[in-house]
């Protein structure tokens, strides 16, 4: 019998698995990737009698692969908070799905384990940008302000590590980062002792300094457009830089365009924090766009559509 652990490469996916494997250590094959790489189940070569744990990736986006596994008599534990659609009714599937906006996968795992490894769930909630949920969940830990900020930074850094076009852009392959985290029951020990933590913090600070040095193409009280160069640091930092900009200017909508090596842009849009709507409709009006109301993106914006995008960006957030 073989075990497969399939998880999103961001903080939520890694910290969800961390809790489960601290509670029940076992040898498993890890299947993960960059944050946007969510069609992971189709890569799992499980056979009859094997056991697959799936964390923090949409069931709807993995439906065919999931059904194929269940047909092959593979047992699946599926824990997630993304849109799932219809959940297959099958005796080999245990699905724990909760799409409530204040929930993340690691918090669902924390509930399942009775809070046994709560500090890691708090790290994940910060990483998923659920600051209120993280602070609420952390109450039983009685953290002081410094400790709370440490878990917040750790969540931010692990989340940041997952952004990139491919794993070559990342400081650590998410599977390698998980292996470094795995020995630590306590995230504060990871922060104190682990070299990987320092590398993530330094990488984050350096990439953010690069991004902060970029002058906006457009900057008004209501709209800002940034164009980042074709570089690994841009692809790593655009998501977290967008989040920081949004927090600093809650009345403003933000568009971050990253140049691609073969022309055109990858686009990420953040609705104003004060009114978190519009990003999804704007992005979906382009063929390769998608996302949520507060945060959405376009995988490929051709160079010649830049002006059209800027026009629609202004109209989307009047
Ligand atoms: Mn998540």
Short mmCIF file of C-alpha atoms and ligand atoms in Angstrom, two decimals:
data_model
loop_
_atom_site.label_atom_id
_atom_site.label_comp_id
_atom_site.label_asym_id
_atom_site.label_seq_id
_atom_site.Cartn_x
_atom_site.Cartn_y
_atom_site.Cartn_z
CA UNK A 1 0.00 0.00 0.00
CA UNK A 2 1.42 3.36 -1.05
CA UNK A 3 0.55 6.80 0.32
CA UNK A 4 0.39 9.99 -1.73
CA UNK A 5 0.22 13.46 -0.20
CA UNK A 6 -1.10 15.96 -2.73
CA UNK A 7 -1.10 19.60 -1.66
CA UNK A 8 -1.06 23.17 -2.89
CA UNK A 9 2.49 24.54 -2.66
CA UNK A 10 1.45 27.59 -0.63
CA UNK A 11 1.42 28.07 3.15
CA UNK A 12 -2.08 26.63 3.55
CA UNK A 13 -1.28 23.43 1.66
CA UNK A 14 2.07 22.91 3.40
CA UNK A 15 0.76 23.68 6.92
CA UNK A 16 -2.29 21.46 6.40
CA UNK A 17 -0.02 18.53 5.55
CA UNK A 18 2.37 19.45 8.36
CA UNK A 19 -0.38 19.00 10.95
CA UNK A 20 -1.66 15.74 9.47
CA UNK A 21 1.78 14.15 9.31
CA UNK A 22 2.76 15.31 12.79
CA UNK A 23 -0.38 13.55 14.00
CA UNK A 24 0.23 10.49 11.85
CA UNK A 25 3.75 10.18 10.45
CA UNK A 26 4.10 8.00 7.38
CA UNK A 27 6.24 7.64 4.28
CA UNK A 28 4.47 9.20 1.33
CA UNK A 29 5.11 10.44 -2.16
CA UNK A 30 4.66 14.21 -2.33
CA UNK A 31 2.81 15.79 -5.25
CA UNK A 32 2.81 19.59 -5.34
CA UNK A 33 3.92 22.60 -7.39
CA UNK A 34 3.68 26.37 -7.69
CA UNK A 35 0.55 27.99 -6.25
CA UNK A 36 -1.26 28.27 -9.59
CA UNK A 37 -0.49 24.63 -10.41
CA UNK A 38 -3.68 23.12 -9.03
CA UNK A 39 -4.43 20.21 -11.38
CA UNK A 40 -2.35 17.91 -9.25
CA UNK A 41 -4.47 14.77 -8.88
CA UNK A 42 -3.95 13.68 -12.49
CA UNK A 43 -0.26 13.24 -11.63
CA UNK A 44 -0.93 10.64 -8.94
CA UNK A 45 -0.06 7.09 -10.11
CA UNK A 46 -1.99 5.41 -7.30
CA UNK A 47 -3.19 1.81 -7.63
CA UNK A 48 -5.94 -0.22 -6.01
CA UNK A 49 -5.58 -0.15 -2.22
CA UNK A 50 -3.41 2.98 -2.14
CA UNK A 51 -4.33 6.04 -0.07
CA UNK A 52 -4.33 9.61 -1.37
CA UNK A 53 -4.58 12.69 0.85
CA UNK A 54 -5.51 15.85 -1.10
CA UNK A 55 -5.19 19.31 0.44
CA UNK A 56 -6.08 22.85 -0.62
CA UNK A 57 -6.84 22.34 -4.32
CA UNK A 58 -10.29 22.69 -5.87
CA UNK A 59 -12.18 19.42 -6.20
CA UNK A 60 -14.02 20.83 -9.19
CA UNK A 61 -10.71 21.41 -11.00
CA UNK A 62 -9.58 17.85 -10.20
CA UNK A 63 -12.90 16.07 -10.66
CA UNK A 64 -11.97 13.75 -13.53
CA UNK A 65 -8.76 12.59 -11.91
CA UNK A 66 -10.56 12.09 -8.59
CA UNK A 67 -13.27 9.96 -10.20
CA UNK A 68 -10.62 7.89 -12.00
CA UNK A 69 -8.84 7.23 -8.69
CA UNK A 70 -12.06 6.21 -6.97
CA UNK A 71 -12.90 3.87 -9.85
CA UNK A 72 -9.48 2.27 -9.43
CA UNK A 73 -10.39 1.53 -5.79
CA UNK A 74 -8.03 4.13 -4.35
CA UNK A 75 -9.08 5.63 -0.99
CA UNK A 76 -9.09 9.45 -0.95
CA UNK A 77 -9.20 11.93 1.91
CA UNK A 78 -10.02 15.35 0.42
CA UNK A 79 -9.82 18.50 2.58
CA UNK A 80 -10.27 21.90 0.97
CA UNK A 81 -11.96 25.33 0.97
CA UNK A 82 -12.12 26.13 -2.76
CA UNK A 83 -15.18 25.77 -4.97
CA UNK A 84 -15.99 22.05 -5.19
CA UNK A 85 -19.23 21.73 -7.14
CA UNK A 86 -20.90 18.33 -6.71
CA UNK A 87 -18.98 16.11 -4.32
CA UNK A 88 -18.93 12.51 -5.61
CA UNK A 89 -20.82 10.08 -3.40
CA UNK A 90 -18.41 7.17 -3.10
CA UNK A 91 -17.53 4.91 -0.14
CA UNK A 92 -13.78 5.39 -0.76
CA UNK A 93 -13.99 9.18 -0.60
CA UNK A 94 -13.92 11.15 2.61
CA UNK A 95 -14.45 14.82 1.72
CA UNK A 96 -14.16 17.69 4.20
CA UNK A 97 -15.07 20.76 2.15
CA UNK A 98 -15.98 24.15 3.58
CA UNK A 99 -15.99 27.17 1.27
CA UNK A 100 -16.82 29.74 3.98
CA UNK A 101 -14.66 32.85 3.36
CA UNK A 102 -13.13 32.83 6.86
CA UNK A 103 -11.91 29.23 6.58
CA UNK A 104 -8.76 27.72 5.08
CA UNK A 105 -7.66 24.12 4.63
CA UNK A 106 -5.21 24.13 7.54
CA UNK A 107 -7.97 25.37 9.87
CA UNK A 108 -10.18 22.47 8.72
CA UNK A 109 -7.32 20.08 9.50
CA UNK A 110 -6.88 21.79 12.88
CA UNK A 111 -10.55 21.10 13.70
CA UNK A 112 -10.12 17.48 12.68
CA UNK A 113 -7.11 17.08 14.97
CA UNK A 114 -8.73 18.86 17.92
CA UNK A 115 -6.27 21.75 17.81
CA UNK A 116 -3.22 19.55 18.42
CA UNK A 117 -0.89 21.53 16.16
CA UNK A 118 -2.74 24.83 16.21
CA UNK A 119 0.31 27.12 15.70
CA UNK A 120 0.80 25.69 12.19
CA UNK A 121 -2.87 26.33 11.36
CA UNK A 122 -2.42 29.94 12.48
CA UNK A 123 0.62 30.27 10.18
CA UNK A 124 -1.50 29.00 7.28
CA UNK A 125 -4.40 31.38 7.94
CA UNK A 126 -2.00 34.33 7.92
CA UNK A 127 -0.48 32.95 4.72
CA UNK A 128 -3.91 32.78 3.07
CA UNK A 129 -4.37 36.46 4.00
CA UNK A 130 -7.13 35.58 6.56
CA UNK A 131 -5.78 37.81 9.31
CA UNK A 132 -8.98 37.92 11.39
CA UNK A 133 -9.38 34.14 11.27
CA UNK A 134 -5.73 33.67 12.19
CA UNK A 135 -6.00 35.95 15.25
CA UNK A 136 -9.28 34.34 16.35
CA UNK A 137 -7.86 30.83 15.97
CA UNK A 138 -4.70 31.84 17.85
CA UNK A 139 -6.58 32.99 20.99
CA UNK A 140 -5.99 29.74 22.96
CA UNK A 141 -2.23 30.08 22.37
CA UNK A 142 -2.07 33.35 24.35
CA UNK A 143 0.56 34.82 22.03
CA UNK A 144 2.04 38.22 22.69
CA UNK A 145 2.17 40.77 19.85
CA UNK A 146 5.72 39.81 18.83
CA UNK A 147 4.89 36.11 18.63
CA UNK A 148 1.76 36.82 16.63
CA UNK A 149 3.80 38.91 14.19
CA UNK A 150 6.34 36.11 13.88
CA UNK A 151 3.67 33.61 12.84
CA UNK A 152 2.23 36.22 10.47
CA UNK A 153 5.61 36.74 8.80
CA UNK A 154 6.22 33.01 8.53
CA UNK A 155 2.85 32.54 6.81
CA UNK A 156 3.65 35.42 4.48
CA UNK A 157 7.07 34.00 3.55
CA UNK A 158 5.84 30.45 2.93
CA UNK A 159 2.99 31.82 0.82
CA UNK A 160 5.40 34.07 -1.09
CA UNK A 161 7.60 31.06 -1.90
CA UNK A 162 4.78 29.47 -3.93
CA UNK A 163 4.43 32.27 -6.50
CA UNK A 164 6.14 31.79 -9.83
CA UNK A 165 5.59 30.73 -13.40
CA UNK A 166 7.30 27.41 -12.66
CA UNK A 167 9.20 25.87 -9.74
CA UNK A 168 12.45 27.20 -11.28
CA UNK A 169 11.37 30.69 -10.19
CA UNK A 170 10.99 29.65 -6.54
CA UNK A 171 13.54 29.72 -3.73
CA UNK A 172 12.45 26.21 -2.71
CA UNK A 173 10.41 23.59 -4.48
CA UNK A 174 7.34 23.39 -2.21
CA UNK A 175 8.03 19.69 -1.57
CA UNK A 176 11.57 20.58 -0.39
CA UNK A 177 10.23 23.38 1.79
CA UNK A 178 7.73 20.97 3.35
CA UNK A 179 10.60 18.52 4.09
CA UNK A 180 12.45 21.31 5.89
CA UNK A 181 9.38 22.21 7.93
CA UNK A 182 8.42 18.61 8.68
CA UNK A 183 10.78 18.05 11.66
CA UNK A 184 9.36 21.06 13.57
CA UNK A 185 6.34 20.53 15.77
CA UNK A 186 6.65 24.16 16.77
CA UNK A 187 6.86 26.92 14.16
CA UNK A 188 8.80 29.16 16.56
CA UNK A 189 11.61 26.57 16.56
CA UNK A 190 11.56 26.58 12.75
CA UNK A 191 11.90 30.38 12.82
CA UNK A 192 14.79 30.27 15.32
CA UNK A 193 16.77 27.36 13.94
CA UNK A 194 16.12 26.78 10.27
CA UNK A 195 18.37 28.25 7.59
CA UNK A 196 15.47 28.02 5.09
CA UNK A 197 13.56 30.59 7.13
CA UNK A 198 16.37 33.14 6.77
CA UNK A 199 16.60 32.51 3.04
CA UNK A 200 12.87 33.07 2.60
CA UNK A 201 12.93 36.26 4.66
CA UNK A 202 15.90 37.64 2.74
CA UNK A 203 14.42 36.66 -0.61
CA UNK A 204 11.14 38.29 0.29
CA UNK A 205 12.79 41.53 1.45
CA UNK A 206 15.00 41.70 -1.64
CA UNK A 207 12.16 41.03 -4.09
CA UNK A 208 9.89 43.53 -2.32
CA UNK A 209 12.63 46.18 -2.43
CA UNK A 210 12.93 45.59 -6.19
CA UNK A 211 9.16 45.95 -6.61
CA UNK A 212 8.92 49.05 -4.42
CA UNK A 213 11.57 50.70 -6.62
CA UNK A 214 9.37 50.37 -9.72
CA UNK A 215 7.54 53.62 -10.58
CA UNK A 216 3.87 53.17 -11.34
CA UNK A 217 2.69 53.71 -14.93
CA UNK A 218 -0.50 55.21 -13.56
CA UNK A 219 -1.11 56.43 -10.03
CA UNK A 220 -4.19 58.30 -8.87
CA UNK A 221 -6.25 58.18 -5.65
CA UNK A 222 -8.40 55.44 -7.17
CA UNK A 223 -6.20 53.51 -9.61
CA UNK A 224 -2.61 52.28 -9.86
CA UNK A 225 -0.96 50.30 -12.65
CA UNK A 226 2.53 48.82 -12.29
CA UNK A 227 4.54 47.08 -15.00
CA UNK A 228 7.21 44.71 -13.67
CA UNK A 229 10.07 43.41 -15.83
CA UNK A 230 10.44 39.89 -17.20
CA UNK A 231 12.38 38.47 -14.24
CA UNK A 232 12.02 35.65 -11.72
CA UNK A 233 11.74 38.17 -8.86
CA UNK A 234 8.75 39.83 -10.56
CA UNK A 235 6.93 36.53 -10.91
CA UNK A 236 7.68 35.65 -7.28
CA UNK A 237 6.65 38.96 -5.77
CA UNK A 238 3.76 40.33 -7.86
CA UNK A 239 1.05 38.65 -5.76
CA UNK A 240 2.39 39.68 -2.35
CA UNK A 241 3.37 43.14 -3.64
CA UNK A 242 -0.22 43.58 -4.85
CA UNK A 243 -1.48 42.57 -1.40
CA UNK A 244 0.83 45.09 0.28
CA UNK A 245 -0.23 47.90 -2.09
CA UNK A 246 -3.89 47.06 -1.44
CA UNK A 247 -3.37 47.24 2.34
CA UNK A 248 -1.53 50.59 2.06
CA UNK A 249 -4.13 52.16 -0.26
CA UNK A 250 -7.47 50.58 0.63
CA UNK A 251 -9.46 53.00 -1.58
CA UNK A 252 -7.43 52.18 -4.68
CA UNK A 253 -7.67 49.42 -7.30
CA UNK A 254 -4.34 47.88 -8.37
CA UNK A 255 -3.16 46.20 -11.54
CA UNK A 256 0.25 44.53 -11.68
CA UNK A 257 1.46 43.55 -15.11
CA UNK A 258 4.53 41.34 -15.45
CA UNK A 259 6.24 41.27 -18.84
CA UNK A 260 6.59 37.85 -20.46
CA UNK A 261 9.72 36.78 -22.31
CA UNK A 262 7.82 36.23 -25.57
CA UNK A 263 5.76 39.44 -25.36
CA UNK A 264 2.58 40.39 -23.57
CA UNK A 265 1.89 40.31 -19.85
CA UNK A 266 0.67 38.24 -16.93
CA UNK A 267 -1.80 40.44 -15.06
CA UNK A 268 -2.93 40.42 -11.48
CA UNK A 269 -5.71 42.71 -10.30
CA UNK A 270 -6.68 43.64 -6.75
CA UNK A 271 -10.03 45.31 -6.10
CA UNK A 272 -9.92 48.16 -3.56
CA UNK A 273 -9.88 46.64 -0.06
CA UNK A 274 -12.62 49.12 0.90
CA UNK A 275 -14.92 47.61 -1.76
CA UNK A 276 -13.74 44.17 -2.74
CA UNK A 277 -15.62 43.69 -6.01
CA UNK A 278 -14.90 43.94 -9.71
CA UNK A 279 -11.58 42.17 -10.25
CA UNK A 280 -13.18 38.93 -11.46
CA UNK A 281 -15.52 40.56 -13.99
CA UNK A 282 -12.72 42.70 -15.40
CA UNK A 283 -10.34 39.77 -15.81
CA UNK A 284 -12.97 37.42 -17.19
CA UNK A 285 -13.68 39.96 -19.95
CA UNK A 286 -10.33 38.80 -21.39
CA UNK A 287 -10.05 35.27 -22.83
CA UNK A 288 -7.44 33.96 -20.35
CA UNK A 289 -8.78 35.75 -17.26
CA UNK A 290 -10.36 34.39 -14.09
CA UNK A 291 -10.38 34.68 -10.31
CA UNK A 292 -12.30 35.96 -7.31
CA UNK A 293 -14.10 39.26 -6.67
CA UNK A 294 -11.25 40.68 -4.61
CA UNK A 295 -8.30 39.23 -6.52
CA UNK A 296 -8.18 38.02 -10.10
CA UNK A 297 -5.78 37.69 -13.00
CA UNK A 298 -5.18 37.28 -16.71
CA UNK A 299 -2.71 34.61 -17.79
CA UNK A 300 -1.86 36.26 -21.08
CA UNK A 301 -2.56 39.86 -22.11
CA UNK A 302 -1.18 40.51 -25.63
CA UNK A 303 0.92 43.68 -25.94
CA UNK A 304 -1.57 45.26 -28.37
CA UNK A 305 -4.39 44.92 -25.79
CA UNK A 306 -2.59 46.93 -23.11
CA UNK A 307 -4.49 50.18 -23.81
CA UNK A 308 -7.79 48.32 -23.90
CA UNK A 309 -6.97 46.69 -20.55
CA UNK A 310 -6.12 50.05 -18.95
CA UNK A 311 -9.42 51.48 -20.26
CA UNK A 312 -11.46 48.62 -18.85
CA UNK A 313 -9.49 48.74 -15.58
CA UNK A 314 -10.60 52.36 -15.10
CA UNK A 315 -14.21 51.57 -15.95
CA UNK A 316 -14.28 48.49 -13.69
CA UNK A 317 -13.52 50.60 -10.58
CA UNK A 318 -15.27 53.94 -11.12
MN1 LIG B 1 -5.88 27.79 0.90
#
